[in-house]
CSV table of C-alpha atoms and ligand atoms in Angstrom, one decimal:
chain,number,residue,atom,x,y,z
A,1,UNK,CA,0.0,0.0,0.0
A,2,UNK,CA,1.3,3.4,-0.9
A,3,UNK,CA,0.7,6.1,1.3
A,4,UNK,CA,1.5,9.9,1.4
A,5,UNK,CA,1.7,12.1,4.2
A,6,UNK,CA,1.6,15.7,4.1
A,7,UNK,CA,3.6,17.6,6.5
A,8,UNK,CA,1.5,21.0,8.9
A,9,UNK,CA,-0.5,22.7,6.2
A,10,UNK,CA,0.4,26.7,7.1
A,11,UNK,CA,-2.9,29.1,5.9
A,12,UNK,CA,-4.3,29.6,2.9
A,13,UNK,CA,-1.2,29.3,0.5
A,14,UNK,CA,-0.6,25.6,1.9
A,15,UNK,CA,-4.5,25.1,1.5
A,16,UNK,CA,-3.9,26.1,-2.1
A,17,UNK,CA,-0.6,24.4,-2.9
A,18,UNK,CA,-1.9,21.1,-2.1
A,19,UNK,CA,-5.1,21.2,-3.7
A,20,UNK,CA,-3.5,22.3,-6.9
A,21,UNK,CA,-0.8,19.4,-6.9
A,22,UNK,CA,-2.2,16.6,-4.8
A,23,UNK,CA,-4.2,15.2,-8.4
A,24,UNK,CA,-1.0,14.5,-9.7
A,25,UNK,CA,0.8,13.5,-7.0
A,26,UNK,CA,-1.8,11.0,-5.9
A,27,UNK,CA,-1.4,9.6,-9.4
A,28,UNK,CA,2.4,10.0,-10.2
A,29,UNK,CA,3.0,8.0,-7.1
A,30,UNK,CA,-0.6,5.5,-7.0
A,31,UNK,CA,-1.4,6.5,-3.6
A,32,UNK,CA,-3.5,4.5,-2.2
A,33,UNK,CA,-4.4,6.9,1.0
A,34,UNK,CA,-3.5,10.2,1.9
A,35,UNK,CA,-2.9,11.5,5.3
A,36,UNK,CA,-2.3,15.7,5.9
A,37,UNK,CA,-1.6,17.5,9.1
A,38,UNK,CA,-4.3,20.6,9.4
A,39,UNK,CA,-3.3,22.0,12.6
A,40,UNK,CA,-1.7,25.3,10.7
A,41,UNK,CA,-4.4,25.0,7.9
A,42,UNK,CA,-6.7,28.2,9.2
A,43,UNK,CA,-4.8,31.3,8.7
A,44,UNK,CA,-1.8,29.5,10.7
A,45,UNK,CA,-3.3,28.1,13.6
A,46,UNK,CA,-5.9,25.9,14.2
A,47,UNK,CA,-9.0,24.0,11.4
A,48,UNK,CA,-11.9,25.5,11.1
A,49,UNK,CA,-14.8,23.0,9.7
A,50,UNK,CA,-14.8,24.5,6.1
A,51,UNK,CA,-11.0,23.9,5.8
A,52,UNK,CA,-11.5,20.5,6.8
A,53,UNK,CA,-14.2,20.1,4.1
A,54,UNK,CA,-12.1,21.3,2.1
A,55,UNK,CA,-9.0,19.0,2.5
A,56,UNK,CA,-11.5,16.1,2.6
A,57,UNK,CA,-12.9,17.6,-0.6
A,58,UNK,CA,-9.4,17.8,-2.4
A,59,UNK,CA,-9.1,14.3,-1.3
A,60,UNK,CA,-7.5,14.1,1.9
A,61,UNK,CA,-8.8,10.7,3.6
A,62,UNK,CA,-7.1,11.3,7.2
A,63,UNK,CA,-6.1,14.6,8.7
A,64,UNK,CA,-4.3,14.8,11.9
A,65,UNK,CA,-3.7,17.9,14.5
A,66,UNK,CA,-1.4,19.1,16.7
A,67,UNK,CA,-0.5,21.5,19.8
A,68,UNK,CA,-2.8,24.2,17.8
A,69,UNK,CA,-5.7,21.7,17.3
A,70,UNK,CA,-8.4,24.3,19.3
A,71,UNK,CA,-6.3,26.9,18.4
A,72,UNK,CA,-9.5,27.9,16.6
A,73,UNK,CA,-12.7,27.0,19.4
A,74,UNK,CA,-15.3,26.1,16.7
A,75,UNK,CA,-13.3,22.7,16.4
A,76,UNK,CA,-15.4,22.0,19.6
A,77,UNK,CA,-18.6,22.1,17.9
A,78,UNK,CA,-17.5,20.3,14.9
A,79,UNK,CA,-14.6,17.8,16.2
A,80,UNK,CA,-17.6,14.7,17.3
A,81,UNK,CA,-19.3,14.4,13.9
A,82,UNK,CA,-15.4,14.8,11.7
A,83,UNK,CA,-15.0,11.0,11.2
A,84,UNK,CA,-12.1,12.0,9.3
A,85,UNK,CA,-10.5,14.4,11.6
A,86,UNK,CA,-8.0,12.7,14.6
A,87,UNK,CA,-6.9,15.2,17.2
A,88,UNK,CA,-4.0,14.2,19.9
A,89,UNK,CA,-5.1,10.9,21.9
A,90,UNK,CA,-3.0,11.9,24.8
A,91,UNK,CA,-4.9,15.4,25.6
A,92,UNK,CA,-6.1,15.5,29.0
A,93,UNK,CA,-9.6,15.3,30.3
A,94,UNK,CA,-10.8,15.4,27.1
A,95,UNK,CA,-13.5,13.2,25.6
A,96,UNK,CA,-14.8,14.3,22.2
A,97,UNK,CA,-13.5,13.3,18.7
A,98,UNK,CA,-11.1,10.9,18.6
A,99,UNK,CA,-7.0,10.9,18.7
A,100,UNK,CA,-6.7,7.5,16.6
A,101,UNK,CA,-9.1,5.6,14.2
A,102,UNK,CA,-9.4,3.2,11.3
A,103,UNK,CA,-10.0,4.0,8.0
A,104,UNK,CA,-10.9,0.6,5.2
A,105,UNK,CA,-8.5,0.7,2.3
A,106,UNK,CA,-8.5,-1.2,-1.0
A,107,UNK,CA,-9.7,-4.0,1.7
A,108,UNK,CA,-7.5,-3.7,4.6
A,109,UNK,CA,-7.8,-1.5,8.1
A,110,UNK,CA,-5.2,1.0,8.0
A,111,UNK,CA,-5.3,2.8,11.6
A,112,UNK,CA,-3.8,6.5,11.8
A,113,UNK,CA,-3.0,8.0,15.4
A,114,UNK,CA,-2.1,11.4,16.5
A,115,UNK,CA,0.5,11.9,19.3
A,116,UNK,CA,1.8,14.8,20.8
A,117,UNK,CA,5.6,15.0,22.4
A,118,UNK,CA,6.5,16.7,26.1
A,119,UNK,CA,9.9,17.9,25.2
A,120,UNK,CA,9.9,21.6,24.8
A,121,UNK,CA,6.1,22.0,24.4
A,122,UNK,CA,3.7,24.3,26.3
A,123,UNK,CA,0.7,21.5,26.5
A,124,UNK,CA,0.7,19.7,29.4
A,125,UNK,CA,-0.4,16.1,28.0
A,126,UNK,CA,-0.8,12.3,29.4
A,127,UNK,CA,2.9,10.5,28.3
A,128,UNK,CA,2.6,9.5,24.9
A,129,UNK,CA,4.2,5.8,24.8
A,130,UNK,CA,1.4,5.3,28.1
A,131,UNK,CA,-1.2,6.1,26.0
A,132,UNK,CA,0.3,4.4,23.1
A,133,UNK,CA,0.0,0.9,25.3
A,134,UNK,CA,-3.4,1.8,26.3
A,135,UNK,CA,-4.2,2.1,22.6
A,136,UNK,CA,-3.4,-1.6,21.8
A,137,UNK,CA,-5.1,-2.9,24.9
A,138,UNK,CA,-7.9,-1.4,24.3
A,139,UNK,CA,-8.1,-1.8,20.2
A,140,UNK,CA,-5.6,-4.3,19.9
A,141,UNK,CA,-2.7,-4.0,17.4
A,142,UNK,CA,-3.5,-3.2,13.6
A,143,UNK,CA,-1.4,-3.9,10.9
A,144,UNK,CA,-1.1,-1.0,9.2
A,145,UNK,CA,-0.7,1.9,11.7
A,146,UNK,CA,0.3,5.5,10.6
A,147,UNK,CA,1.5,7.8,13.6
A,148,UNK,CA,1.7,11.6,14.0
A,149,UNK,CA,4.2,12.0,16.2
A,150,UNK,CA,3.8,16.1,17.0
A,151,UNK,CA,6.7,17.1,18.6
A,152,UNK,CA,9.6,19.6,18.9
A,153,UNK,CA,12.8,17.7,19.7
A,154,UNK,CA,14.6,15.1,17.3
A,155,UNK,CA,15.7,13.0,20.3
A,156,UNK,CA,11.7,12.6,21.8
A,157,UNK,CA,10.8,11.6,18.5
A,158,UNK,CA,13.2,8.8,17.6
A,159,UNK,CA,13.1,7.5,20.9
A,160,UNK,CA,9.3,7.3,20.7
A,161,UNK,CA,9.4,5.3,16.9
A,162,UNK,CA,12.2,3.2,18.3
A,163,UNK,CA,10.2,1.7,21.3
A,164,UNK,CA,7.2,1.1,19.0
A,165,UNK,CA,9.5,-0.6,16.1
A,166,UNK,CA,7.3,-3.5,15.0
A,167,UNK,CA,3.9,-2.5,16.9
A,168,UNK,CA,3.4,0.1,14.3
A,169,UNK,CA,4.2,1.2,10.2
A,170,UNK,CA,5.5,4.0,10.6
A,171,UNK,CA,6.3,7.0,12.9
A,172,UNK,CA,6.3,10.4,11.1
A,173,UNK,CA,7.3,13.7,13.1
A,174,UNK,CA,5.6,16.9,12.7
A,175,UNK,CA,5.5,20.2,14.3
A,176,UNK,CA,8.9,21.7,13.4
A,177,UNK,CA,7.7,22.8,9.8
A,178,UNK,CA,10.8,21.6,8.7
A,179,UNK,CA,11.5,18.8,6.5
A,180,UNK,CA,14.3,16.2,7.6
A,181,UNK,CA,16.1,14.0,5.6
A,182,UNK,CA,16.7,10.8,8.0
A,183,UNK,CA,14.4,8.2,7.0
A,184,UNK,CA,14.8,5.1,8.4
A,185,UNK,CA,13.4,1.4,8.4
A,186,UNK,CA,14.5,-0.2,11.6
A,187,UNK,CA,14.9,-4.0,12.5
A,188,UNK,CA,11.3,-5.0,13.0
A,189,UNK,CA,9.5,-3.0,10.3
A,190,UNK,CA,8.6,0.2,11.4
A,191,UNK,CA,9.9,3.6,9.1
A,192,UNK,CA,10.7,6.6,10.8
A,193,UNK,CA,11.3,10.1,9.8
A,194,UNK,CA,11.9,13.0,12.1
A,195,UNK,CA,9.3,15.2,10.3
A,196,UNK,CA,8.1,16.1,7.4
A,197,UNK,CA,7.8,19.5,6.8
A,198,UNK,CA,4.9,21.6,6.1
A,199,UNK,CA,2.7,23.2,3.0
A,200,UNK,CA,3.1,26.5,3.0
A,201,UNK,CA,5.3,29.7,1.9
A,202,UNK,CA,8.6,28.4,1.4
A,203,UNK,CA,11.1,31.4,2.1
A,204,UNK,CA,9.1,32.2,5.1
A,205,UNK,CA,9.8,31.5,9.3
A,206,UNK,CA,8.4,28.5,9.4
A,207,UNK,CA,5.3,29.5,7.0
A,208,UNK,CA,4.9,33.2,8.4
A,209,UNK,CA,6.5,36.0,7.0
A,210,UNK,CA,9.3,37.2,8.2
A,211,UNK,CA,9.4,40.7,8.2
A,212,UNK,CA,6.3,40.7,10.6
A,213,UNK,CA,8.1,37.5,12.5
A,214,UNK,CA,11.6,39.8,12.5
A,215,UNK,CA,9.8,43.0,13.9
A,216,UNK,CA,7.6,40.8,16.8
A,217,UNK,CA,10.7,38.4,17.4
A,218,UNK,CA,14.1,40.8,17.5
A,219,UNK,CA,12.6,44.1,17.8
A,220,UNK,CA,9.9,43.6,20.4
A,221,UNK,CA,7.1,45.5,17.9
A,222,UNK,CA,3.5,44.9,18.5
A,223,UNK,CA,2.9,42.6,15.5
A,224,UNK,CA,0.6,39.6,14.8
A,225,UNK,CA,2.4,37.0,12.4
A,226,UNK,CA,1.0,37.0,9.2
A,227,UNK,CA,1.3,34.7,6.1
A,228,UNK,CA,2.2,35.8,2.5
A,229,UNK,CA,-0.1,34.4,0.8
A,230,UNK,CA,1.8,35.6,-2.3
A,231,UNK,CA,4.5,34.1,-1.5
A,232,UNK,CA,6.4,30.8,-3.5
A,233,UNK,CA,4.7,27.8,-2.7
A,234,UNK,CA,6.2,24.6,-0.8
A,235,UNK,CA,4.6,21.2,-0.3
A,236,UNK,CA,6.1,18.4,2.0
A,237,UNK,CA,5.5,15.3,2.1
A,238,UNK,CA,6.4,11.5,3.0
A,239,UNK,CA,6.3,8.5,0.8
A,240,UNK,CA,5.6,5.7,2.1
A,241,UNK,CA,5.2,2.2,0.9
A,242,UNK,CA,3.6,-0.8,3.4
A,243,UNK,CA,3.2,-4.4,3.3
A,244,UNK,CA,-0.5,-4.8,3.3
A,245,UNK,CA,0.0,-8.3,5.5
A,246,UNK,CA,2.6,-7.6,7.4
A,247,UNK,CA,2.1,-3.9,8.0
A,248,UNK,CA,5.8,-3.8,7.8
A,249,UNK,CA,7.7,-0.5,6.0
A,250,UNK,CA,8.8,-1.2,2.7
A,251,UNK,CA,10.1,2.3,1.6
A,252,UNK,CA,10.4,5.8,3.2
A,253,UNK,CA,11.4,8.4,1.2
A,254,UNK,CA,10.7,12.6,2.2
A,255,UNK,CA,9.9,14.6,-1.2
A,256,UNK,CA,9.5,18.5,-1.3
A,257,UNK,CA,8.3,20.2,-4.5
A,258,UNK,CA,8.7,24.2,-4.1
A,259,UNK,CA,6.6,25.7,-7.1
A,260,UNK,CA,8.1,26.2,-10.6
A,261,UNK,CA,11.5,24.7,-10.0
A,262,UNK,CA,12.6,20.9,-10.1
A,263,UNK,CA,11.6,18.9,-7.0
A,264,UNK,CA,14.0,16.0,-5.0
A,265,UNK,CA,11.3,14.0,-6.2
A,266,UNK,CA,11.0,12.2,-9.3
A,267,UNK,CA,8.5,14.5,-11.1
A,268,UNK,CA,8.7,18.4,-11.4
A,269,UNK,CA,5.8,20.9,-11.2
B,301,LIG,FE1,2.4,23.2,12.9
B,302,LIG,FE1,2.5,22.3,16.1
């Protein structure tokens, strides 16, 4: 099974970006599923339920969250009837929507979790490999798992896909908006990478513009961090290729296509 995973969608240019490309992406590489973080996806932060319609529209089939997923509060009204839509399973005291779930592919269950890290983040959440065990207990193991791992440091991630290494596919990192080029397939199956790296304005802070980041950030000015929506596009994403029995990774391979120039990929837009 082919799957691609789409690294923090940032506003409306990321929106844009992947809906223009993902039609010939999905084809170029015969995805079979396709799996987007949308915690950036409104204006930066947060999903608001017409930009989730509108990734499932574009043909998204999972989208995942992160530390920003009620960064926008209509979430709460929408989040219980998004069957498509996984926010963290490790929030706490939190009981709508769901932070994993199973989707039916081409035949087979393909479960897709979302996970967020403690190193370095604000969110005070239950621990994530806890929750992780609590997960097969209670839904026992599936084949072909996909995780979100949302987190700031390297180290918390890799430690996280290494103590899951043949419970689960794969283990992709987000958060960082930064794209990394370690992909790995360790002993018993499972592909990690450390993240994949976001849709959005590529020469930008992290998908925001800098000027407005530089005045706020260095020179202490009043100034909300906006997004160029003018800017070049960049789209991230993770290729990754499963064994349908085994669940086991087969391939792992990042790819980045930045608008009108060749990509690392195979194809150019
Ligand atoms: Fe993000
Ligand atoms: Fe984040």
């Amino acid at each position: 099974m082919k799957i691609l995973f789409f690294g923090d969608i940032v506003g409306d240019i990321g929106m844009q970006a992947l809906s223009a490309i993902l039609p010939k992406l999905r084809k170029d590489f015969e995805a079979d599923f396709i799996i987007a973080n949308g915690e950036n996806a409104s204006r930066g932060r947060g999903l608001i339920e017409s930009d989730y319609e509108k990734l499932i529209d574009m043909g998204v089939d999972a989208v995942t969250l992160g530390n920003h997923w009620d960064s926008k509060k209509q979430i709460h009204d929408y989040l219980d009837d998004a069957d498509q839509l996984i926010r963290p399973i490790n929030l706490l005291n939190y009981d709508h929507g769901v932070g994993s779930a199973l989707f039916e592919v081409n035949g087979f269950d393909v479960r897709v979790t979302n996970v967020l890290g403690q190193a370095f983040m604000k969110e005070s959440v239950a621990a994530p490999y806890q929750k992780m065990m609590e997960l097969f207990q209670e839904e026992g193991e599936t084949a072909i798992h996909i995780v979100d791992f949302h987190a700031e440091s390297t180290s918390e991630k890799a430690l996280f896909a290494h103590v899951l290494d043949g419970r689960v596919s794969a283990v992709i990192g987000t958060h960082t908006h930064v794209q990394t080029n370690d992909p790995q397939i360790f002993e018993k199956g499972t592909g990690f990478l450390s993240d994949a790296g976001m849709c959005g304005a590529y020469c930008s802070v992290i998908g925001f513009d800098p000027e407005a980041a530089i005045e706020k950030m260095i020179f202490g000015k009043e100034r909300r961090l906006s997004i160029n929506d003018e800017a070049t596009p960049l789209v991230c994403f993770v290729y990754l290729e499963i064994d349908e029995n085994t669940g086991r990774c087969l391939d792992i391979r990042p790819v980045s296509y930045i608008a009108g120039r060749p990509s690392n990929g195979e194809a150019s837009i």
